[in-house]
Amino acid sequence: SRSDRLVIFAVDASGSAAMARLAEAKGAVELMLARAYAKRDHVALVAFRGDGSDLLLPPTRSLVQTKRRLAGLPGGGGTPLAKGLQTAGELAHHSRSQGLSPTLALLTDGRANIDLSGRADRKQAG
């Protein structure tokens, strides 16, 4: 049977996440993806780095497509945590209006240093 659940993966791809931790986050997402696939959940991928965030993959049931997008995820730059949360929140709100039940899986070290407007301001970002 098909699920109406959407798992939104919001992944910190900033420089502070470092390559080793980004690889660990990708591994964790892949494990969670396998579970989502078994339950026939939808998945979506949001990445945040530099001064913004991107919806790399809109809601889908395609495990292959999600893994491909995740594998190509570059790392580096600032940590716009607020922007990542905003993008994921907007997607969750939109998906709820489409009849899906969103869940957010946030993978970050929590060290925000870019504020919501895209400026480097650690205090405001916090």
Coordinates of C-alpha atoms in Angstrom, one line a residue:
S1 CA 0.0 0.0 0.0
R2 CA 1.1 3.6 -0.6
S3 CA 1.9 5.9 2.3
D4 CA 0.8 9.5 2.6
R5 CA 3.9 10.3 4.8
L6 CA 6.6 12.6 3.5
V7 CA 10.1 12.5 5.1
I8 CA 11.9 15.8 4.4
F9 CA 15.7 15.4 4.8
A10 CA 17.3 18.8 5.6
V11 CA 21.0 18.3 5.4
D12 CA 23.7 20.7 6.5
A13 CA 26.3 20.8 3.7
S14 CA 28.3 23.7 5.1
G15 CA 32.1 23.8 5.8
S16 CA 31.5 23.3 9.5
A17 CA 29.9 20.0 8.7
A18 CA 33.2 18.9 7.2
M19 CA 33.6 16.2 4.7
A20 CA 33.8 13.3 7.2
R21 CA 30.7 14.4 9.0
L22 CA 28.9 15.1 5.6
A23 CA 29.7 11.5 4.6
E24 CA 28.3 10.3 7.9
A25 CA 25.1 12.3 7.3
K26 CA 24.8 10.9 3.8
G27 CA 25.1 7.4 5.2
A28 CA 22.4 8.1 7.8
V29 CA 20.1 9.6 5.2
E30 CA 20.6 6.5 3.0
L31 CA 19.7 4.2 5.9
M32 CA 16.6 6.3 6.6
L33 CA 15.8 6.3 2.9
A34 CA 15.8 2.5 2.8
R35 CA 13.2 2.5 5.6
A36 CA 11.1 5.1 3.8
Y37 CA 11.3 3.0 0.6
A38 CA 10.1 -0.1 2.5
K39 CA 7.1 1.8 3.8
R40 CA 6.5 3.5 0.4
D41 CA 6.9 6.9 2.0
H42 CA 7.6 10.0 -0.1
V43 CA 11.0 11.6 0.5
A44 CA 12.4 15.1 -0.3
L45 CA 15.9 16.6 0.1
V46 CA 16.8 20.1 1.2
A47 CA 20.4 21.1 1.5
F48 CA 21.7 24.3 3.1
R49 CA 25.2 25.8 2.8
G50 CA 26.8 29.0 1.8
D51 CA 24.2 31.7 2.2
G52 CA 21.0 29.8 1.3
S53 CA 19.2 26.5 0.9
D54 CA 18.0 24.5 -2.1
L55 CA 15.3 22.0 -2.6
L56 CA 17.5 19.4 -4.3
L57 CA 14.7 16.9 -4.7
P58 CA 11.0 17.6 -4.5
P59 CA 8.8 14.9 -2.9
T60 CA 9.3 11.5 -4.6
R61 CA 9.3 7.8 -4.0
S62 CA 12.4 7.3 -6.0
L63 CA 15.2 5.9 -3.8
V64 CA 17.6 5.9 -6.8
Q65 CA 17.0 9.5 -7.7
T66 CA 17.4 10.6 -4.0
K67 CA 20.7 8.7 -3.6
R68 CA 22.0 10.2 -6.8
R69 CA 21.2 13.8 -5.6
L70 CA 22.6 13.1 -2.2
A71 CA 25.9 11.6 -3.6
G72 CA 26.4 14.7 -5.7
L73 CA 25.9 17.1 -2.7
P74 CA 28.9 19.4 -2.4
G75 CA 30.1 20.7 0.9
G76 CA 31.5 24.0 2.1
G77 CA 30.6 27.6 2.9
G78 CA 28.6 29.0 5.8
T79 CA 25.8 27.5 7.8
P80 CA 22.4 29.1 7.0
L81 CA 20.5 27.0 9.4
A82 CA 17.5 29.3 9.6
K83 CA 17.2 29.4 5.8
G84 CA 17.3 25.5 5.7
L85 CA 14.6 25.3 8.3
Q86 CA 12.5 27.9 6.5
T87 CA 12.8 26.0 3.2
A88 CA 11.9 22.7 4.9
G89 CA 9.0 24.3 6.8
E90 CA 7.6 25.8 3.6
L91 CA 7.8 22.4 1.9
A92 CA 6.1 20.7 4.9
H93 CA 3.3 23.3 4.8
H94 CA 2.8 22.9 1.1
S95 CA 2.9 19.1 1.3
R96 CA 0.2 19.1 4.0
S97 CA -2.1 21.0 1.7
Q98 CA -1.4 18.2 -0.9
G99 CA -2.6 15.6 1.6
L100 CA 0.8 14.4 2.8
S101 CA 1.9 14.1 6.4
P102 CA 5.3 15.7 6.7
T103 CA 8.1 14.6 9.0
L104 CA 11.4 16.5 9.1
A105 CA 14.8 14.8 9.5
L106 CA 17.4 17.5 10.3
L107 CA 21.1 16.6 10.0
T108 CA 23.3 19.5 11.2
D109 CA 25.9 20.3 13.8
G110 CA 23.8 23.3 14.7
R111 CA 26.6 25.9 14.3
A112 CA 24.6 28.6 12.4
N113 CA 26.7 31.6 11.2
I114 CA 24.5 33.0 8.3
D115 CA 21.4 34.8 9.2
L116 CA 18.0 34.5 7.4
S117 CA 18.9 37.4 5.1
G118 CA 22.1 35.7 3.9
R119 CA 24.5 37.8 5.9
A120 CA 27.4 36.4 7.9
D121 CA 26.3 37.2 11.4
R122 CA 26.8 34.5 14.0
K123 CA 24.9 36.3 16.7
Q124 CA 21.9 37.0 14.6
A125 CA 22.0 33.5 13.1
G126 CA 21.8 32.0 16.5

